XYZ file of C-alpha atoms in Angstrom:
662
model
C 96.934 117.775 128.681
C 99.743 119.263 126.639
C 98.723 120.589 123.240
C 101.226 119.294 120.743
C 102.885 121.577 118.222
C 101.390 121.703 114.740
C 102.449 118.743 112.611
C 104.718 119.430 109.673
C 102.508 119.669 106.558
C 103.224 117.717 103.387
C 104.584 120.780 101.584
C 107.237 121.494 104.223
C 108.790 118.036 104.324
C 111.931 118.756 102.357
C 113.131 115.243 101.559
C 110.206 112.880 100.885
C 112.541 109.940 100.264
C 116.145 108.980 99.677
C 117.329 109.037 96.078
C 119.907 106.431 95.198
C 122.545 107.194 92.621
C 125.267 105.218 90.966
C 128.480 105.667 92.925
C 131.835 106.206 91.291
C 134.857 104.154 92.316
C 135.984 106.575 95.039
C 132.500 106.745 96.589
C 132.207 102.948 96.602
C 135.622 102.606 98.230
C 134.795 105.222 100.875
C 131.385 103.663 101.589
C 132.836 100.150 101.853
C 135.550 101.284 104.263
C 133.058 103.155 106.437
C 130.701 100.166 106.464
C 133.535 97.780 107.342
C 134.509 99.918 110.333
C 130.985 100.714 111.570
C 129.153 97.414 111.117
C 130.768 95.546 114.065
C 129.956 98.423 116.411
C 126.356 98.796 115.216
C 125.759 95.041 115.437
C 127.301 94.727 118.917
C 124.888 94.257 121.806
C 127.307 96.173 124.045
C 126.624 99.308 122.031
C 123.044 99.289 123.337
C 123.458 97.699 126.762
C 125.241 100.848 127.887
C 121.919 102.727 127.692
C 120.048 100.346 130.030
C 121.296 101.743 133.399
C 120.307 105.273 132.357
C 116.862 104.131 131.151
C 116.230 102.285 134.424
C 117.405 105.282 136.436
C 114.995 107.529 134.555
C 112.218 104.930 134.865
C 112.533 104.869 138.680
C 111.892 108.621 138.738
C 108.669 108.142 136.760
C 107.242 105.394 138.959
C 106.443 107.817 141.786
C 104.678 110.388 139.591
C 100.924 110.795 139.719
C 98.936 110.627 136.482
C 98.757 114.427 136.352
C 102.501 114.755 136.915
C 103.159 112.123 134.240
C 101.053 114.091 131.746
C 103.175 117.167 132.422
C 106.337 115.107 131.920
C 104.978 113.742 128.611
C 104.422 117.317 127.435
C 107.972 118.315 128.393
C 109.588 115.362 126.583
C 107.522 115.923 123.459
C 108.326 119.631 123.415
C 112.052 118.939 123.835
C 112.184 116.284 121.120
C 110.184 118.386 118.685
C 112.365 121.470 119.195
C 115.821 119.943 119.720
C 115.576 116.797 117.654
C 116.676 113.363 118.813
C 119.685 113.196 121.128
C 120.937 110.297 123.240
C 119.753 111.983 126.444
C 116.250 112.632 125.092
C 116.064 109.142 123.592
C 116.779 107.645 127.036
C 114.050 109.778 128.623
C 111.600 108.883 125.865
C 112.243 105.133 126.162
C 111.750 105.306 129.948
C 108.550 107.283 129.432
C 107.086 104.829 126.910
C 107.955 101.945 129.255
C 106.173 103.623 132.165
C 103.095 104.433 130.082
C 102.961 100.820 128.804
C 102.976 99.629 132.415
C 100.142 101.949 133.407
C 97.933 101.394 130.348
C 98.550 97.727 129.482
C 100.061 96.383 132.683
C 103.174 95.388 130.717
C 106.468 97.197 131.205
C 109.176 96.504 128.645
C 111.734 93.881 129.675
C 115.433 94.569 129.181
C 115.366 92.361 126.084
C 112.626 94.553 124.610
C 114.497 97.747 125.518
C 117.557 96.367 123.720
C 115.439 95.475 120.699
C 113.966 98.961 120.637
C 117.410 100.562 120.887
C 118.741 98.388 118.072
C 115.873 99.319 115.740
C 116.041 102.986 116.659
C 119.686 103.034 115.548
C 118.845 101.475 112.154
C 119.324 97.738 112.682
C 117.434 94.474 112.468
C 116.732 93.158 115.967
C 116.635 89.365 115.999
C 114.294 88.555 118.880
C 113.138 85.017 119.445
C 109.467 84.291 118.823
C 107.306 85.098 121.804
C 109.566 87.892 123.104
C 106.970 90.618 122.530
C 108.105 92.363 119.357
C 104.774 94.193 119.035
C 105.339 95.982 122.344
C 109.015 96.537 121.494
C 108.130 98.556 118.382
C 106.344 101.214 120.451
C 109.668 102.446 121.895
C 111.159 103.495 118.558
C 107.860 104.508 116.954
C 106.775 106.827 119.767
C 110.224 108.431 120.147
C 110.458 109.251 116.439
C 106.854 110.502 116.388
C 107.614 112.808 119.350
C 110.236 114.476 117.151
C 107.643 115.119 114.415
C 108.864 112.351 112.098
C 106.131 110.382 110.227
C 106.421 106.719 111.312
C 105.321 103.595 109.436
C 105.119 100.292 111.330
C 105.016 97.666 108.579
C 103.546 94.188 109.087
C 102.847 91.276 106.754
C 99.035 91.106 106.662
C 95.856 93.003 107.493
C 95.063 90.844 110.507
C 98.375 91.549 112.257
C 98.212 95.224 111.291
C 94.794 95.742 112.855
C 95.596 93.577 115.873
C 98.924 95.252 116.671
C 97.487 98.740 116.289
C 94.478 97.938 118.458
C 96.623 96.427 121.217
C 99.099 99.329 121.269
C 96.572 102.171 120.882
C 96.281 102.808 124.669
C 100.034 103.564 124.817
C 100.009 105.998 121.890
C 96.794 107.668 123.064
C 98.185 108.294 126.558
C 101.319 109.751 124.970
C 99.168 112.129 122.925
C 100.028 110.539 119.582
C 97.578 109.836 116.754
C 97.647 106.273 115.427
C 96.231 105.087 112.114
C 95.698 101.723 110.413
C 95.937 101.071 106.674
C 94.179 97.905 105.532
C 92.662 96.706 102.277
C 89.478 98.399 101.107
C 90.070 102.013 102.190
C 89.419 104.899 99.809
C 92.240 107.269 98.720
C 90.745 110.057 100.864
C 90.668 107.796 103.924
C 94.235 106.697 103.279
C 95.490 110.281 102.975
C 93.905 111.187 106.319
C 95.388 108.106 107.999
C 98.885 108.678 106.606
C 98.722 112.172 108.111
C 98.721 110.659 111.614
C 101.817 110.377 113.811
C 102.186 106.573 113.679
C 100.675 104.454 110.912
C 100.410 100.658 111.030
C 100.204 99.196 107.519
C 101.007 96.109 105.478
C 103.973 96.097 103.147
C 101.807 95.577 100.066
C 99.269 98.308 100.864
C 102.102 100.750 101.586
C 103.928 100.054 98.331
C 100.784 100.236 96.206
C 99.897 103.605 97.762
C 103.417 104.781 96.937
C 102.987 103.638 93.329
C 99.636 105.419 93.047
C 101.287 108.634 94.221
C 104.090 108.002 91.719
C 101.570 107.805 88.887
C 100.121 111.179 89.927
C 103.615 112.692 90.073
C 104.730 110.872 86.909
C 107.676 109.466 88.869
C 109.076 112.930 89.709
C 109.352 112.670 93.498
C 112.502 114.639 94.146
C 112.028 117.646 96.444
C 112.910 119.987 93.550
C 110.186 118.430 91.383
C 107.652 118.871 94.189
C 108.734 122.486 94.650
C 108.361 123.073 90.908
C 104.810 121.687 90.989
C 103.942 124.111 93.789
C 105.379 127.016 91.777
C 103.230 125.967 88.822
C 100.161 126.170 91.036
C 99.538 122.412 91.279
C 98.961 122.557 95.024
C 95.657 120.721 94.686
C 97.422 117.782 93.054
C 100.068 117.699 95.810
C 97.429 117.888 98.545
C 95.776 114.832 97.001
C 98.827 112.622 97.523
C 98.380 109.920 100.136
C 101.870 109.531 101.630
C 103.872 112.214 103.433
C 107.130 110.645 102.315
C 109.291 107.707 103.359
C 110.919 108.855 106.580
C 110.971 106.297 109.415
C 109.943 102.648 109.052
C 109.922 99.714 111.455
C 109.439 96.440 109.583
C 108.009 93.481 111.472
C 108.986 90.012 110.200
C 111.781 91.836 108.384
C 113.307 88.744 106.779
C 109.987 87.868 105.143
C 109.285 91.392 103.881
C 112.791 92.448 102.869
C 114.097 89.147 101.476
C 111.520 86.396 100.971
C 109.220 88.732 99.054
C 112.017 90.803 97.510
C 111.609 89.213 94.077
C 107.861 89.816 93.963
C 107.165 92.728 91.584
C 104.518 95.136 92.851
C 102.514 96.240 89.818
C 99.652 98.674 89.331
C 97.593 97.936 86.271
C 95.122 100.030 84.366
C 91.600 99.014 83.303
C 91.084 95.708 81.553
C 91.689 95.805 77.811
C 89.113 93.987 75.724
C 91.176 91.854 73.352
C 89.315 88.842 72.006
C 92.095 88.106 69.522
C 94.686 88.008 72.313
C 92.540 85.567 74.291
C 92.427 83.338 71.219
C 96.240 83.516 71.093
C 96.452 82.247 74.680
C 94.201 79.315 73.740
C 96.497 78.529 70.821
C 99.606 78.756 73.038
C 98.181 76.193 75.479
C 97.268 73.864 72.625
C 100.810 74.094 71.221
C 102.356 73.508 74.639
C 100.243 70.364 75.013
C 101.763 68.953 71.816
C 105.349 69.291 73.057
C 107.109 66.341 74.674
C 108.990 66.652 77.959
C 112.785 66.111 77.664
C 112.533 66.061 73.883
C 111.196 69.571 73.249
C 111.651 71.175 76.671
C 113.113 70.552 80.107
C 111.605 71.345 83.521
C 113.624 72.022 86.667
C 111.088 72.047 89.522
C 113.725 72.796 92.140
C 114.800 76.014 90.426
C 111.288 76.612 88.997
C 112.613 76.898 85.477
C 111.490 75.783 82.011
C 113.870 75.712 79.029
C 113.420 74.759 75.385
C 115.742 72.313 73.687
C 117.049 73.137 70.220
C 114.581 70.674 68.702
C 111.819 72.212 70.783
C 112.454 75.727 69.503
C 112.386 74.527 65.897
C 109.192 72.534 66.507
C 107.427 75.526 68.127
C 108.329 77.762 65.181
C 107.050 75.082 62.831
C 103.715 74.744 64.697
C 103.147 78.513 64.871
C 103.924 79.207 61.222
C 100.914 80.850 59.590
C 98.782 81.165 62.763
C 98.300 84.908 62.397
C 99.859 88.315 63.089
C 100.277 87.666 66.842
C 102.619 84.780 66.011
C 104.971 86.749 63.776
C 108.517 86.841 65.132
C 110.653 84.149 66.723
C 110.930 85.804 70.162
C 107.177 86.364 70.496
C 106.343 82.779 69.486
C 108.767 81.245 71.961
C 107.706 83.624 74.772
C 104.005 82.734 74.442
C 104.618 78.982 74.449
C 107.186 79.376 77.244
C 104.527 81.068 79.402
C 102.096 78.263 78.601
C 104.626 75.625 79.700
C 105.287 77.657 82.854
C 101.561 77.666 83.649
C 101.315 73.916 83.063
C 104.358 72.740 85.005
C 105.536 75.347 87.517
C 102.255 76.578 88.989
C 100.433 73.996 91.063
C 96.837 74.221 92.221
C 96.372 74.534 96.023
C 100.008 75.501 96.336
C 100.574 78.544 94.147
C 96.914 79.372 93.565
C 93.359 78.401 94.483
C 90.288 78.065 92.293
C 87.248 79.687 93.917
C 83.992 80.576 92.185
C 85.699 79.789 88.859
C 88.358 82.428 89.505
C 92.101 82.047 90.030
C 93.259 83.393 93.419
C 97.009 83.733 93.914
C 98.466 82.262 97.109
C 101.449 84.079 98.613
C 104.153 81.389 98.769
C 105.794 83.017 101.795
C 102.724 83.439 103.999
C 100.260 80.900 102.601
C 97.614 83.614 102.285
C 95.412 84.549 99.347
C 96.404 87.808 97.638
C 93.107 89.461 96.750
C 92.728 91.366 93.488
C 96.189 90.348 92.276
C 97.044 88.735 88.959
C 100.130 87.490 87.155
C 101.421 89.496 84.214
C 102.486 88.758 80.629
C 99.510 86.478 79.971
C 100.417 83.958 82.694
C 97.184 84.573 84.604
C 95.042 83.965 81.503
C 97.002 80.799 80.665
C 96.389 79.378 84.154
C 92.696 80.232 83.743
C 92.684 78.142 80.560
C 94.508 75.336 82.368
C 91.807 75.229 85.062
C 88.861 75.756 82.732
C 87.944 79.163 84.162
C 86.436 82.087 82.289
C 89.219 84.176 80.774
C 89.825 87.612 82.242
C 91.105 90.455 80.084
C 94.769 91.488 80.377
C 95.657 94.824 81.983
C 98.122 97.528 81.036
C 101.000 98.016 83.504
C 101.074 101.610 84.797
C 103.723 101.379 87.522
C 105.886 98.749 89.179
C 108.580 98.379 91.821
C 110.135 95.619 93.933
C 110.204 95.547 97.732
C 113.989 95.672 97.907
C 113.991 98.778 95.740
C 111.203 100.467 97.697
C 112.499 100.020 101.242
C 115.906 101.410 100.315
C 114.194 104.782 99.774
C 113.497 105.254 103.504
C 115.624 107.786 105.371
C 115.578 105.523 108.432
C 114.873 101.791 108.266
C 114.844 99.304 111.126
C 113.196 95.974 111.683
C 112.614 92.976 113.878
C 112.242 89.268 113.318
C 112.910 85.972 115.011
C 114.937 84.621 112.091
C 117.653 86.821 110.603
C 120.877 85.032 111.503
C 121.048 83.049 108.275
C 120.668 86.141 106.056
C 122.544 88.765 108.081
C 125.131 89.276 105.315
C 122.489 89.845 102.649
C 120.545 92.299 104.826
C 123.756 94.278 105.272
C 124.766 94.210 101.607
C 121.347 95.194 100.232
C 119.941 97.510 102.893
C 122.928 98.414 105.068
C 121.130 96.863 108.055
C 123.253 95.016 110.633
C 121.576 92.257 112.646
C 121.694 92.594 116.438
C 121.033 89.353 118.314
C 118.846 90.061 121.353
C 118.987 87.543 124.262
C 115.714 86.009 125.476
C 114.026 87.338 128.587
C 113.829 83.826 130.087
C 115.913 80.688 129.353
C 114.358 78.413 126.716
C 112.833 75.094 127.873
C 112.216 73.769 124.368
C 112.904 70.063 123.837
C 114.167 69.077 120.391
C 113.163 65.486 119.675
C 115.277 65.056 116.546
C 114.234 63.947 113.078
C 112.761 60.891 111.399
C 113.133 60.520 107.641
C 110.907 58.072 105.724
C 111.219 56.586 102.268
C 108.018 57.993 100.763
C 105.253 60.440 101.585
C 102.737 57.740 102.451
C 104.894 56.464 105.312
C 105.586 60.042 106.443
C 101.936 61.088 106.687
C 101.033 57.835 108.410
C 103.690 58.477 111.061
C 102.577 62.104 111.495
C 98.944 61.048 111.950
C 99.883 58.355 114.481
C 102.034 60.788 116.474
C 99.268 63.388 116.547
C 96.744 60.812 117.711
C 98.994 59.863 120.656
C 99.401 63.509 121.667
C 95.664 64.117 121.284
C 94.881 61.286 123.699
C 97.437 62.656 126.157
C 95.641 66.039 126.011
C 98.691 67.838 124.665
C 98.060 70.452 121.966
C 99.982 70.030 118.715
C 100.742 72.214 115.711
C 101.655 70.538 112.410
C 103.381 72.686 109.788
C 102.798 71.730 106.154
C 104.279 73.175 102.991
C 101.102 73.643 100.934
C 97.319 73.775 101.080
C 97.143 70.368 99.378
C 99.433 68.770 102.001
C 97.425 70.251 104.869
C 94.193 68.864 103.425
C 95.777 65.436 102.843
C 96.770 65.216 106.502
C 93.338 66.486 107.499
C 91.732 63.592 105.645
C 94.023 61.099 107.417
C 93.098 62.499 110.837
C 89.403 62.432 109.961
C 89.730 58.740 109.106
C 91.295 58.195 112.558
C 88.474 60.198 114.199
C 90.884 62.848 115.526
C 89.246 66.253 115.794
C 91.430 69.070 114.486
C 91.395 72.579 113.015
C 92.811 73.587 109.653
C 94.643 76.861 109.011
C 95.553 77.531 105.385
C 94.762 79.988 102.596
C 91.176 78.706 102.448
C 90.538 79.523 106.118
C 92.589 82.692 106.564
C 89.469 84.633 107.615
C 89.257 82.432 110.733
C 92.943 82.744 111.646
C 92.473 84.657 114.905
C 89.919 82.176 116.223
C 91.950 79.136 115.158
C 95.176 80.403 116.735
C 93.331 81.415 119.908
C 92.262 77.781 120.405
C 95.553 76.145 119.325
C 96.863 75.899 122.894
C 93.787 74.182 124.368
C 94.252 70.684 125.851
C 94.354 68.065 123.095
C 93.829 70.613 120.313
C 95.313 69.659 116.930
C 96.085 72.459 114.449
C 97.296 71.862 110.886
C 98.811 74.970 109.317
C 100.627 75.968 106.154
C 103.829 77.921 106.634
C 101.809 80.945 107.765
C 101.425 79.011 111.061
C 99.819 82.006 112.704
C 103.099 83.860 112.317
C 103.188 86.873 114.599
C 100.561 85.526 116.995
C 100.985 83.938 120.426
C 99.517 80.539 121.248
C 98.375 80.812 124.867
C 98.772 77.809 127.187
C 96.917 77.141 130.433
C 98.346 75.436 133.525
C 96.952 72.037 132.500
C 98.742 72.130 129.153
C 101.936 73.479 130.719
C 102.069 70.585 133.203
C 101.460 68.095 130.362
C 104.558 69.293 128.510
C 103.314 72.318 126.561
C 102.718 72.689 122.829
C 104.264 70.106 120.480
C 105.258 71.290 116.980
C 105.846 68.970 114.015
C 107.711 70.066 110.875
C 106.650 67.861 107.941
C 108.777 69.324 105.140
C 111.840 71.524 104.875
C 111.039 74.901 103.370
C 113.009 76.809 100.765
C 114.608 78.766 103.622
C 115.726 77.279 106.934
C 114.511 80.477 108.595
C 110.892 79.399 107.959
C 111.629 76.078 109.665
C 113.059 77.946 112.636
C 110.017 80.223 112.723
C 107.757 77.175 113.009
C 109.972 75.740 115.750
C 109.552 78.997 117.656
C 105.789 78.496 117.926
C 106.397 76.367 121.017
C 108.166 76.995 124.348
C 107.771 80.783 124.350
C 108.756 82.979 127.301
C 110.055 80.056 129.354
C 107.049 77.767 128.679
C 107.505 74.051 128.139
C 107.274 72.692 124.603
C 108.802 70.288 122.120
C 109.725 70.214 118.436
C 109.952 67.269 116.054
C 110.901 66.829 112.383
C 109.214 64.170 110.212
C 110.277 64.150 106.545
C 110.257 61.942 103.467
C 112.648 61.482 100.573
C 109.879 62.536 98.178
C 109.583 66.064 99.597
C 109.515 68.836 96.989
C 112.734 70.464 98.192
C 114.713 67.554 96.689
C 115.395 67.242 92.998
C 114.375 63.938 91.416
C 118.007 62.933 90.922
C 119.030 63.727 94.504
C 115.893 62.067 95.854
C 116.760 58.817 94.038
C 120.298 58.982 95.428
C 118.993 59.354 98.995
C 116.546 56.502 98.482
C 119.442 54.202 97.622
C 121.259 55.430 100.718
C 118.114 54.781 102.787
C 118.324 51.060 102.004
C 121.829 50.716 103.442
C 121.978 48.654 106.673
C 122.834 51.604 108.948
C 121.721 52.209 112.548
C 118.396 54.082 112.529
C 119.637 57.044 114.536
C 122.722 57.548 112.373
C 120.715 57.072 109.165
C 118.184 59.757 110.161
C 121.009 62.135 111.112
C 122.836 61.556 107.805
C 119.719 61.916 105.635
C 118.666 65.102 107.429
C 122.177 66.493 106.989
C 122.058 65.852 103.250
C 118.551 67.310 102.933
C 119.713 70.426 104.785
C 122.537 70.674 102.282
C 120.010 70.730 99.440
C 118.087 73.398 101.346
C 121.235 75.526 101.705
C 121.856 75.285 97.972
C 118.297 76.437 97.310
C 118.794 79.363 99.695
C 121.947 80.312 97.797
C 120.060 80.131 94.483
C 117.347 82.449 95.815
C 119.954 84.879 97.183
C 121.613 84.964 93.757
C 118.285 85.659 92.063
C 117.581 88.502 94.495
C 121.019 89.958 93.759
C 120.364 89.724 90.017
C 117.027 91.484 90.456
C 118.691 94.255 92.451
C 121.169 94.822 89.607
C 118.284 94.958 87.132
C 116.472 97.471 89.345
C 119.571 99.662 89.509
C 120.028 99.543 85.731
C 116.360 100.395 85.237
C 116.618 103.315 87.655
C 119.602 104.694 85.724
C 117.619 104.484 82.482
C 114.599 106.205 84.051
C 116.771 108.995 85.409
C 117.584 109.927 81.802
C 114.179 109.265 80.231
C 112.011 110.709 83.057
C 109.698 107.744 82.632
C 107.240 106.544 85.213
C 108.450 104.448 88.146
């Protein structure tokens, strides 16, 4: 076997990350013009199809090589890429090599659709590949090619389960290519993490990666420019530098890119210090909840559930100041008084049990709204966590001091090379381009889709909706067809579970309370007659295998029971069925009491529901109007992400002058 050249050490990597700066008018004009001219070419499938004949030609040469000859060829390609850097000719040879090795080790050679996806990501794009098209295998093309050239590679996924699974499945490819592969999951020590990040290709979750970056930032006091690192070496702080975990932000491939880069963009990633014992502050939180309980809705404050916003009225502000007068030093100052009571109202009205959090062993566990999973060891800031503990009657935890923080959309813009893949990027292609400079390339499916869309049924209230869902599932269960029901929250999934239990329909439940059993649940979801109820995690990133009996019966049937805040999540659920040319069907069953509708709009649609219209036309019209509300919500979220990005940029400018921590 070929002995690879020595890996570049941490101290030699000259540019650990990109550093963004505020552009003047001429720079902005030049950048905008360049982007306008280059984006259509980068997003065009033709730009990457032209490489396919050359890759196939090279692949045919490799098919006749013995294992020993292939090992020699691997050594030659690695040596060339490491010495010469990445060129189009070497990229073609590397892609053909990875494809051949995948065929010999896993029995799966990359399809043309996967080659196109790999080419798109390698050139710094988001590859939109339909669910079931094999994105895990696709990532190996770009990751291995970059690693051959000595570039540290991060393959970023959305949870520990997918990280470990993807790495385990792809390890035979990397091992045969002579590349080291590492896996970062929750629970590893800093020493273990440093050793893993030193490997050629590292599979990690977005949250673990960002928190490791923040921990390194605390050590470096936010001074991560190459000149700062060089200065630390000159001062003799080599031991400190050797203790850093990451080798820089060089080359990243982001799986489920829309979820990581957009859906979670507004989530602040915060590292806190030790708990601060503050009995007086805990008493203040108790007082804030008591004051909030005395306020009257619509008179003293207003709640907008659709926009997740609480606002005081003028009378409410005066009443709060009156109630807090003389309570103690923590209640001195108008802004502080209103902020504390505002947080209490937020805890009472905007955070719902079994949707935004769980209560387990008298502790509050945060549920990730985008994945439906529990976020271990995480807490809300600014007293919100303690206020929710009071709301649920849990023992109060002590607040923590914030040491470092960053948002996902700020972090991922620091990478020198960023690419990604997802099944749902069409709706947000403009935002991905504006924020990250990432065009979306639409990759055709390997086989024509056989998915049957059965339309939508909209019911007046939730009771009628869940009754219809349960009846439909019972029919499918008797016909021995597997079904997957997507719900919006843990509470909704358990409500449907109770209905099916009453009808004596056996089923399996997949939500934040059962996330440890996800692999087993998803593995059985395609069995004849199996019924699976899932929150919007829906086993995202995992394949539901079907046998011949299920395929002949019509395949997997998927039911959407509520529109999500983003239509992309609906489309992701739809993609659970009819993968890779399989049979399958998709159905939408909604109610006019679903949470995506404001109370006012819901009442309007209920009046429309009573009109004597043909059933088919009525369902079409109601769904159209509900989709309109969904689009407005998507626009609101996009605006909030844009506002956060502006705040991040302003904060970065301030820090550049103050030399404060990240």
